[in-house]
């Protein structure tokens, strides 16, 4: 299931990463930022909720695999990830995010102390 969800995130992010918001003379890369934040939220969320690195790894393979598949030139000559800074960040960013999230060490749980009751305060 992680692979399928990752593939969906990769496909949507690939299509939307070129979306920009014009603010005066500055073009803000809104689609790229939201796509990277979406991938980060997906992988961290899976890691925190499920705790299994395999599911996170499968989701990451889904994201990166779809990005690689959609970056190839189609028979008609069109590409979804054109050369440029946004395309470069979109192809490398999810790989770096996935590497950090999958390799992050498991943090030990804090010992739970009994909470003080109203009478003891």
mmCIF file of N, CA and C in Angstrom:
data_model
loop_
_atom_site.group_PDB
_atom_site.id
_atom_site.type_symbol
_atom_site.label_atom_id
_atom_site.label_comp_id
_atom_site.label_asym_id
_atom_site.label_seq_id
_atom_site.Cartn_x
_atom_site.Cartn_y
_atom_site.Cartn_z
ATOM 1 N N UNK A 1 0.824 -1.193 0.000
ATOM 2 C CA UNK A 1 0.000 0.000 0.000
ATOM 3 C C UNK A 1 0.869 1.258 0.000
ATOM 4 N N UNK A 2 2.001 1.200 0.681
ATOM 5 C CA UNK A 2 2.898 2.348 0.712
ATOM 6 C C UNK A 2 3.413 2.707 -0.668
ATOM 7 N N UNK A 3 3.670 1.691 -1.492
ATOM 8 C CA UNK A 3 4.155 1.942 -2.850
ATOM 9 C C UNK A 3 3.116 2.699 -3.672
ATOM 10 N N UNK A 4 1.854 2.301 -3.555
ATOM 11 C CA UNK A 4 0.780 2.937 -4.327
ATOM 12 C C UNK A 4 0.594 4.383 -3.894
ATOM 13 N N UNK A 5 0.578 4.624 -2.593
ATOM 14 C CA UNK A 5 0.425 5.998 -2.096
ATOM 15 C C UNK A 5 1.618 6.848 -2.527
ATOM 16 N N UNK A 6 2.806 6.296 -2.446
ATOM 17 C CA UNK A 6 3.985 7.021 -2.899
ATOM 18 C C UNK A 6 3.933 7.327 -4.386
ATOM 19 N N UNK A 7 3.441 6.373 -5.177
ATOM 20 C CA UNK A 7 3.330 6.596 -6.621
ATOM 21 C C UNK A 7 2.341 7.709 -6.931
ATOM 22 N N UNK A 8 1.247 7.764 -6.194
ATOM 23 C CA UNK A 8 0.271 8.845 -6.393
ATOM 24 C C UNK A 8 0.892 10.190 -6.044
ATOM 25 N N UNK A 9 1.595 10.263 -4.922
ATOM 26 C CA UNK A 9 2.261 11.512 -4.540
ATOM 27 C C UNK A 9 3.302 11.914 -5.578
ATOM 28 N N UNK A 10 4.037 10.947 -6.105
ATOM 29 C CA UNK A 10 5.030 11.243 -7.130
ATOM 30 C C UNK A 10 4.401 11.761 -8.406
ATOM 31 N N UNK A 11 3.274 11.173 -8.810
ATOM 32 C CA UNK A 11 2.601 11.611 -10.036
ATOM 33 C C UNK A 11 2.019 13.011 -9.875
ATOM 34 N N UNK A 12 1.334 13.251 -8.773
ATOM 35 C CA UNK A 12 0.739 14.577 -8.545
ATOM 36 C C UNK A 12 1.829 15.629 -8.399
ATOM 37 N N UNK A 13 2.873 15.313 -7.678
ATOM 38 C CA UNK A 13 3.972 16.261 -7.510
ATOM 39 C C UNK A 13 4.679 16.569 -8.813
ATOM 40 N N UNK A 14 4.834 15.552 -9.661
ATOM 41 C CA UNK A 14 5.493 15.768 -10.950
ATOM 42 C C UNK A 14 4.669 16.687 -11.839
ATOM 43 N N UNK A 15 3.372 16.510 -11.825
ATOM 44 C CA UNK A 15 2.514 17.359 -12.648
ATOM 45 C C UNK A 15 2.470 18.783 -12.098
ATOM 46 N N UNK A 16 2.481 18.937 -10.778
ATOM 47 C CA UNK A 16 2.284 20.254 -10.178
ATOM 48 C C UNK A 16 3.566 20.996 -9.818
ATOM 49 N N UNK A 17 4.724 20.403 -9.943
ATOM 50 C CA UNK A 17 5.940 21.064 -9.458
ATOM 51 C C UNK A 17 6.309 22.306 -10.259
ATOM 52 N N UNK A 18 5.770 22.472 -11.442
ATOM 53 C CA UNK A 18 6.064 23.648 -12.263
ATOM 54 C C UNK A 18 5.128 24.822 -11.973
ATOM 55 N N UNK A 19 4.132 24.645 -11.113
ATOM 56 C CA UNK A 19 3.183 25.712 -10.807
ATOM 57 C C UNK A 19 3.882 26.821 -10.039
ATOM 58 N N UNK A 20 3.685 28.050 -10.502
ATOM 59 C CA UNK A 20 4.291 29.208 -9.843
ATOM 60 C C UNK A 20 3.219 30.227 -9.512
ATOM 61 N N UNK A 21 3.528 31.065 -8.554
ATOM 62 C CA UNK A 21 2.660 32.163 -8.151
ATOM 63 C C UNK A 21 3.425 33.450 -8.399
ATOM 64 N N UNK A 22 2.880 34.297 -9.251
ATOM 65 C CA UNK A 22 3.560 35.545 -9.599
ATOM 66 C C UNK A 22 3.254 36.605 -8.546
ATOM 67 N N UNK A 23 4.303 37.107 -7.910
ATOM 68 C CA UNK A 23 4.185 38.193 -6.937
ATOM 69 C C UNK A 23 5.013 39.365 -7.456
ATOM 70 N N UNK A 24 4.363 40.226 -8.219
ATOM 71 C CA UNK A 24 5.093 41.325 -8.839
ATOM 72 C C UNK A 24 6.017 40.780 -9.905
ATOM 73 N N UNK A 25 7.286 41.078 -9.791
ATOM 74 C CA UNK A 25 8.258 40.569 -10.759
ATOM 75 C C UNK A 25 8.875 39.242 -10.308
ATOM 76 N N UNK A 26 8.511 38.777 -9.119
ATOM 77 C CA UNK A 26 9.063 37.530 -8.586
ATOM 78 C C UNK A 26 8.094 36.388 -8.843
ATOM 79 N N UNK A 27 8.608 35.263 -9.271
ATOM 80 C CA UNK A 27 7.811 34.068 -9.509
ATOM 81 C C UNK A 27 8.095 33.068 -8.389
ATOM 82 N N UNK A 28 7.132 32.862 -7.501
ATOM 83 C CA UNK A 28 7.271 31.999 -6.331
ATOM 84 C C UNK A 28 6.949 30.556 -6.730
ATOM 85 N N UNK A 29 7.864 29.599 -6.511
ATOM 86 C CA UNK A 29 7.640 28.205 -6.934
ATOM 87 C C UNK A 29 6.710 27.453 -5.978
ATOM 88 N N UNK A 30 5.448 27.828 -5.986
ATOM 89 C CA UNK A 30 4.474 27.272 -5.054
ATOM 90 C C UNK A 30 4.291 25.766 -5.241
ATOM 91 N N UNK A 31 4.176 25.315 -6.483
ATOM 92 C CA UNK A 31 3.974 23.887 -6.741
ATOM 93 C C UNK A 31 5.137 23.030 -6.279
ATOM 94 N N UNK A 32 6.346 23.508 -6.494
ATOM 95 C CA UNK A 32 7.533 22.763 -6.076
ATOM 96 C C UNK A 32 7.593 22.644 -4.557
ATOM 97 N N UNK A 33 7.356 23.747 -3.880
ATOM 98 C CA UNK A 33 7.414 23.733 -2.413
ATOM 99 C C UNK A 33 6.321 22.840 -1.839
ATOM 100 N N UNK A 34 5.094 22.964 -2.347
ATOM 101 C CA UNK A 34 4.008 22.124 -1.840
ATOM 102 C C UNK A 34 4.236 20.647 -2.158
ATOM 103 N N UNK A 35 4.808 20.356 -3.308
ATOM 104 C CA UNK A 35 5.093 18.959 -3.658
ATOM 105 C C UNK A 35 6.151 18.358 -2.740
ATOM 106 N N UNK A 36 7.213 19.116 -2.468
ATOM 107 C CA UNK A 36 8.257 18.618 -1.559
ATOM 108 C C UNK A 36 7.731 18.474 -0.135
ATOM 109 N N UNK A 37 6.923 19.436 0.311
ATOM 110 C CA UNK A 37 6.328 19.344 1.652
ATOM 111 C C UNK A 37 5.382 18.147 1.721
ATOM 112 N N UNK A 38 4.652 17.882 0.640
ATOM 113 C CA UNK A 38 3.766 16.721 0.605
ATOM 114 C C UNK A 38 4.525 15.410 0.726
ATOM 115 N N UNK A 39 5.622 15.286 0.007
ATOM 116 C CA UNK A 39 6.449 14.073 0.098
ATOM 117 C C UNK A 39 7.032 13.936 1.504
ATOM 118 N N UNK A 40 7.521 15.037 2.049
ATOM 119 C CA UNK A 40 8.073 15.014 3.409
ATOM 120 C C UNK A 40 7.009 14.607 4.419
ATOM 121 N N UNK A 41 5.811 15.185 4.313
ATOM 122 C CA UNK A 41 4.726 14.857 5.243
ATOM 123 C C UNK A 41 4.299 13.401 5.103
ATOM 124 N N UNK A 42 4.241 12.911 3.876
ATOM 125 C CA UNK A 42 3.869 11.512 3.659
ATOM 126 C C UNK A 42 4.860 10.571 4.321
ATOM 127 N N UNK A 43 6.137 10.770 4.059
ATOM 128 C CA UNK A 43 7.145 9.838 4.573
ATOM 129 C C UNK A 43 7.297 9.935 6.088
ATOM 130 N N UNK A 44 7.293 11.151 6.617
ATOM 131 C CA UNK A 44 7.384 11.293 8.079
ATOM 132 C C UNK A 44 6.130 10.744 8.743
ATOM 133 N N UNK A 45 4.969 11.018 8.153
ATOM 134 C CA UNK A 45 3.725 10.497 8.722
ATOM 135 C C UNK A 45 3.699 8.982 8.763
ATOM 136 N N UNK A 46 4.118 8.353 7.674
ATOM 137 C CA UNK A 46 4.177 6.890 7.669
ATOM 138 C C UNK A 46 5.174 6.368 8.691
ATOM 139 N N UNK A 47 6.292 7.031 8.794
ATOM 140 C CA UNK A 47 7.324 6.585 9.747
ATOM 141 C C UNK A 47 6.833 6.708 11.186
ATOM 142 N N UNK A 48 6.127 7.800 11.494
ATOM 143 C CA UNK A 48 5.649 7.996 12.860
ATOM 144 C C UNK A 48 4.453 7.107 13.188
ATOM 145 N N UNK A 49 3.532 6.958 12.250
ATOM 146 C CA UNK A 49 2.324 6.187 12.535
ATOM 147 C C UNK A 49 2.561 4.687 12.495
ATOM 148 N N UNK A 50 3.280 4.225 11.491
ATOM 149 C CA UNK A 50 3.480 2.786 11.339
ATOM 150 C C UNK A 50 4.759 2.338 12.029
ATOM 151 N N UNK A 51 5.789 3.152 11.944
ATOM 152 C CA UNK A 51 7.039 2.833 12.615
ATOM 153 C C UNK A 51 7.915 1.842 11.873
ATOM 154 N N UNK A 52 7.424 1.307 10.778
ATOM 155 C CA UNK A 52 8.178 0.317 10.017
ATOM 156 C C UNK A 52 8.894 1.000 8.860
ATOM 157 N N UNK A 53 10.171 0.801 8.763
ATOM 158 C CA UNK A 53 10.941 1.438 7.691
ATOM 159 C C UNK A 53 10.621 0.855 6.320
ATOM 160 N N UNK A 54 10.176 -0.373 6.270
ATOM 161 C CA UNK A 54 9.882 -0.998 4.986
ATOM 162 C C UNK A 54 8.740 -0.278 4.273
ATOM 163 N N UNK A 55 7.698 0.085 4.996
ATOM 164 C CA UNK A 55 6.574 0.802 4.392
ATOM 165 C C UNK A 55 7.026 2.160 3.881
ATOM 166 N N UNK A 56 7.850 2.846 4.664
ATOM 167 C CA UNK A 56 8.377 4.148 4.241
ATOM 168 C C UNK A 56 9.273 3.975 3.019
ATOM 169 N N UNK A 57 10.078 2.937 3.010
ATOM 170 C CA UNK A 57 10.944 2.674 1.860
ATOM 171 C C UNK A 57 10.125 2.379 0.606
ATOM 172 N N UNK A 58 9.055 1.608 0.742
ATOM 173 C CA UNK A 58 8.196 1.324 -0.409
ATOM 174 C C UNK A 58 7.522 2.589 -0.925
ATOM 175 N N UNK A 59 7.072 3.451 -0.020
ATOM 176 C CA UNK A 59 6.474 4.722 -0.439
ATOM 177 C C UNK A 59 7.505 5.588 -1.149
ATOM 178 N N UNK A 60 8.721 5.606 -0.632
ATOM 179 C CA UNK A 60 9.790 6.388 -1.263
ATOM 180 C C UNK A 60 10.126 5.838 -2.645
ATOM 181 N N UNK A 61 10.156 4.516 -2.786
ATOM 182 C CA UNK A 61 10.407 3.911 -4.095
ATOM 183 C C UNK A 61 9.275 4.265 -5.062
ATOM 184 N N UNK A 62 8.047 4.308 -4.563
ATOM 185 C CA UNK A 62 6.921 4.714 -5.401
ATOM 186 C C UNK A 62 7.055 6.142 -5.889
ATOM 187 N N UNK A 63 7.415 7.052 -4.981
ATOM 188 C CA UNK A 63 7.591 8.463 -5.354
ATOM 189 C C UNK A 63 8.710 8.604 -6.375
ATOM 190 N N UNK A 64 9.875 8.086 -6.052
ATOM 191 C CA UNK A 64 11.048 8.255 -6.914
ATOM 192 C C UNK A 64 10.870 7.494 -8.234
ATOM 193 N N UNK A 65 10.246 6.335 -8.187
ATOM 194 C CA UNK A 65 10.023 5.572 -9.412
ATOM 195 C C UNK A 65 9.113 6.286 -10.399
ATOM 196 N N UNK A 66 8.044 6.877 -9.891
ATOM 197 C CA UNK A 66 7.137 7.610 -10.779
ATOM 198 C C UNK A 66 7.808 8.866 -11.313
ATOM 199 N N UNK A 67 8.595 9.541 -10.477
ATOM 200 C CA UNK A 67 9.331 10.718 -10.956
ATOM 201 C C UNK A 67 10.285 10.314 -12.075
ATOM 202 N N UNK A 68 10.990 9.205 -11.900
ATOM 203 C CA UNK A 68 11.911 8.740 -12.944
ATOM 204 C C UNK A 68 11.155 8.348 -14.210
ATOM 205 N N UNK A 69 10.021 7.691 -14.046
ATOM 206 C CA UNK A 69 9.228 7.275 -15.200
ATOM 207 C C UNK A 69 8.685 8.477 -15.972
ATOM 208 N N UNK A 70 8.211 9.481 -15.260
ATOM 209 C CA UNK A 70 7.623 10.650 -15.917
ATOM 210 C C UNK A 70 8.664 11.653 -16.404
ATOM 211 N N UNK A 71 9.912 11.450 -16.053
ATOM 212 C CA UNK A 71 10.947 12.374 -16.526
ATOM 213 C C UNK A 71 11.484 11.995 -17.901
ATOM 214 N N UNK A 72 11.111 10.825 -18.388
ATOM 215 C CA UNK A 72 11.562 10.355 -19.699
ATOM 216 C C UNK A 72 10.730 11.037 -20.787
ATOM 217 N N UNK A 73 11.371 11.357 -21.887
ATOM 218 C CA UNK A 73 10.680 11.993 -23.008
ATOM 219 C C UNK A 73 9.662 11.031 -23.614
ATOM 220 N N UNK A 74 8.437 11.520 -23.834
ATOM 221 C CA UNK A 74 7.386 10.682 -24.408
ATOM 222 C C UNK A 74 7.598 10.519 -25.914
ATOM 223 N N UNK A 75 6.902 9.577 -26.542
ATOM 224 C CA UNK A 75 7.050 9.410 -27.993
ATOM 225 C C UNK A 75 6.688 10.676 -28.778
ATOM 226 N N UNK A 76 5.821 11.507 -28.220
ATOM 227 C CA UNK A 76 5.454 12.754 -28.880
ATOM 228 C C UNK A 76 6.466 13.863 -28.686
ATOM 229 N N UNK A 77 7.451 13.639 -27.831
ATOM 230 C CA UNK A 77 8.508 14.621 -27.613
ATOM 231 C C UNK A 77 8.312 15.506 -26.400
ATOM 232 N N UNK A 78 7.224 15.312 -25.636
ATOM 233 C CA UNK A 78 7.003 16.170 -24.472
ATOM 234 C C UNK A 78 7.602 15.539 -23.215
ATOM 235 N N UNK A 79 7.939 16.391 -22.268
ATOM 236 C CA UNK A 79 8.460 15.945 -20.977
ATOM 237 C C UNK A 79 7.701 16.665 -19.874
ATOM 238 N N UNK A 80 7.504 15.991 -18.755
ATOM 239 C CA UNK A 80 6.825 16.608 -17.616
ATOM 240 C C UNK A 80 7.800 17.273 -16.661
ATOM 241 N N UNK A 81 9.074 16.911 -16.749
ATOM 242 C CA UNK A 81 10.090 17.528 -15.899
ATOM 243 C C UNK A 81 11.132 18.153 -16.816
ATOM 244 N N UNK A 82 10.922 19.423 -17.183
ATOM 245 C CA UNK A 82 11.886 20.072 -18.077
ATOM 246 C C UNK A 82 13.178 20.403 -17.348
ATOM 247 N N UNK A 83 14.232 20.642 -18.133
ATOM 248 C CA UNK A 83 15.501 21.049 -17.541
ATOM 249 C C UNK A 83 15.329 22.416 -16.905
ATOM 250 N N UNK A 84 15.997 22.611 -15.815
ATOM 251 C CA UNK A 84 15.914 23.869 -15.089
ATOM 252 C C UNK A 84 16.029 23.599 -13.609
ATOM 253 N N UNK A 85 16.032 24.655 -12.832
ATOM 254 C CA UNK A 85 16.216 24.518 -11.391
ATOM 255 C C UNK A 85 15.068 23.753 -10.737
ATOM 256 N N UNK A 86 13.826 24.070 -11.114
ATOM 257 C CA UNK A 86 12.680 23.387 -10.507
ATOM 258 C C UNK A 86 12.706 21.892 -10.817
ATOM 259 N N UNK A 87 13.024 21.529 -12.050
ATOM 260 C CA UNK A 87 13.103 20.115 -12.410
ATOM 261 C C UNK A 87 14.219 19.391 -11.680
ATOM 262 N N UNK A 88 15.345 20.063 -11.528
ATOM 263 C CA UNK A 88 16.475 19.469 -10.811
ATOM 264 C C UNK A 88 16.147 19.265 -9.334
ATOM 265 N N UNK A 89 15.541 20.276 -8.724
ATOM 266 C CA UNK A 89 15.163 20.158 -7.309
ATOM 267 C C UNK A 89 14.113 19.074 -7.132
ATOM 268 N N UNK A 90 13.157 18.970 -8.078
ATOM 269 C CA UNK A 90 12.112 17.961 -7.951
ATOM 270 C C UNK A 90 12.653 16.546 -8.145
ATOM 271 N N UNK A 91 13.685 16.356 -8.954
ATOM 272 C CA UNK A 91 14.230 15.011 -9.132
ATOM 273 C C UNK A 91 15.167 14.605 -8.001
ATOM 274 N N UNK A 92 15.863 15.555 -7.403
ATOM 275 C CA UNK A 92 16.818 15.233 -6.341
ATOM 276 C C UNK A 92 16.195 15.356 -4.947
ATOM 277 N N UNK A 93 15.308 16.318 -4.755
ATOM 278 C CA UNK A 93 14.724 16.583 -3.440
ATOM 279 C C UNK A 93 14.053 15.385 -2.791
ATOM 280 N N UNK A 94 13.121 14.704 -3.469
ATOM 281 C CA UNK A 94 12.484 13.543 -2.846
ATOM 282 C C UNK A 94 13.454 12.417 -2.494
ATOM 283 N N UNK A 95 14.520 12.261 -3.272
ATOM 284 C CA UNK A 95 15.524 11.235 -2.955
ATOM 285 C C UNK A 95 16.221 11.583 -1.644
ATOM 286 N N UNK A 96 16.606 12.842 -1.486
ATOM 287 C CA UNK A 96 17.257 13.270 -0.240
ATOM 288 C C UNK A 96 16.306 13.170 0.945
ATOM 289 N N UNK A 97 15.060 13.591 0.752
ATOM 290 C CA UNK A 97 14.064 13.495 1.825
ATOM 291 C C UNK A 97 13.880 12.043 2.237
ATOM 292 N N UNK A 98 13.723 11.153 1.268
ATOM 293 C CA UNK A 98 13.519 9.736 1.572
ATOM 294 C C UNK A 98 14.722 9.135 2.284
ATOM 295 N N UNK A 99 15.912 9.519 1.868
ATOM 296 C CA UNK A 99 17.124 8.996 2.505
ATOM 297 C C UNK A 99 17.179 9.384 3.972
ATOM 298 N N UNK A 100 16.881 10.632 4.262
ATOM 299 C CA UNK A 100 16.934 11.098 5.653
ATOM 300 C C UNK A 100 15.843 10.440 6.489
ATOM 301 N N UNK A 101 14.619 10.370 5.964
ATOM 302 C CA UNK A 101 13.509 9.811 6.748
ATOM 303 C C UNK A 101 13.707 8.319 6.997
ATOM 304 N N UNK A 102 14.155 7.581 5.998
ATOM 305 C CA UNK A 102 14.348 6.138 6.176
ATOM 306 C C UNK A 102 15.536 5.858 7.090
ATOM 307 N N UNK A 103 16.603 6.634 6.972
ATOM 308 C CA UNK A 103 17.815 6.375 7.755
ATOM 309 C C UNK A 103 17.771 6.970 9.156
ATOM 310 N N UNK A 104 16.794 7.833 9.448
ATOM 311 C CA UNK A 104 16.736 8.463 10.763
ATOM 312 C C UNK A 104 16.600 7.391 11.839
ATOM 313 N N UNK A 105 17.409 7.485 12.900
ATOM 314 C CA UNK A 105 17.351 6.438 13.927
ATOM 315 C C UNK A 105 16.031 6.473 14.689
ATOM 316 N N UNK A 106 15.670 5.324 15.195
ATOM 317 C CA UNK A 106 14.457 5.236 16.009
ATOM 318 C C UNK A 106 14.760 5.824 17.379
ATOM 319 N N UNK A 107 13.969 6.775 17.775
ATOM 320 C CA UNK A 107 14.182 7.425 19.064
ATOM 321 C C UNK A 107 13.509 6.610 20.155
ATOM 322 N N UNK A 108 14.181 6.446 21.293
ATOM 323 C CA UNK A 108 13.556 5.691 22.379
ATOM 324 C C UNK A 108 12.376 6.474 22.955
ATOM 325 N N UNK A 109 11.371 5.736 23.379
ATOM 326 C CA UNK A 109 10.211 6.388 23.973
ATOM 327 C C UNK A 109 10.573 6.901 25.356
ATOM 328 N N UNK A 110 9.993 8.012 25.704
ATOM 329 C CA UNK A 110 10.219 8.566 27.040
ATOM 330 C C UNK A 110 9.446 7.739 28.060
ATOM 331 N N UNK A 111 10.039 7.537 29.231
ATOM 332 C CA UNK A 111 9.288 6.815 30.264
ATOM 333 C C UNK A 111 8.106 7.666 30.716
ATOM 334 N N UNK A 112 6.988 7.030 30.859
ATOM 335 C CA UNK A 112 5.780 7.751 31.264
ATOM 336 C C UNK A 112 5.694 7.762 32.779
ATOM 337 N N UNK A 113 5.532 8.945 33.320
ATOM 338 C CA UNK A 113 5.378 9.077 34.765
ATOM 339 C C UNK A 113 3.909 9.279 35.071
ATOM 340 N N UNK A 114 3.470 8.771 36.205
ATOM 341 C CA UNK A 114 2.065 8.980 36.563
ATOM 342 C C UNK A 114 1.811 10.474 36.765
ATOM 343 N N UNK A 115 0.712 10.937 36.223
ATOM 344 C CA UNK A 115 0.398 12.363 36.350
ATOM 345 C C UNK A 115 -0.102 12.662 37.759
ATOM 346 N N UNK A 116 0.208 13.857 38.200
ATOM 347 C CA UNK A 116 -0.212 14.282 39.540
ATOM 348 C C UNK A 116 -1.713 14.532 39.536
ATOM 349 N N UNK A 117 -2.353 14.127 40.609
ATOM 350 C CA UNK A 117 -3.795 14.374 40.714
ATOM 351 C C UNK A 117 -4.022 15.744 41.318
ATOM 352 N N UNK A 118 -5.226 16.179 41.269
ATOM 353 C CA UNK A 118 -5.560 17.517 41.766
ATOM 354 C C UNK A 118 -5.272 17.638 43.264
ATOM 355 N N UNK A 119 -5.450 16.584 44.009
ATOM 356 C CA UNK A 119 -5.241 16.637 45.449
ATOM 357 C C UNK A 119 -3.776 16.747 45.834
ATOM 358 N N UNK A 120 -2.865 16.254 45.010
ATOM 359 C CA UNK A 120 -1.449 16.285 45.328
ATOM 360 C C UNK A 120 -0.799 17.608 44.969
ATOM 361 N N UNK A 121 -1.431 18.390 44.137
ATOM 362 C CA UNK A 121 -0.827 19.642 43.685
ATOM 363 C C UNK A 121 -0.818 20.658 44.727
#
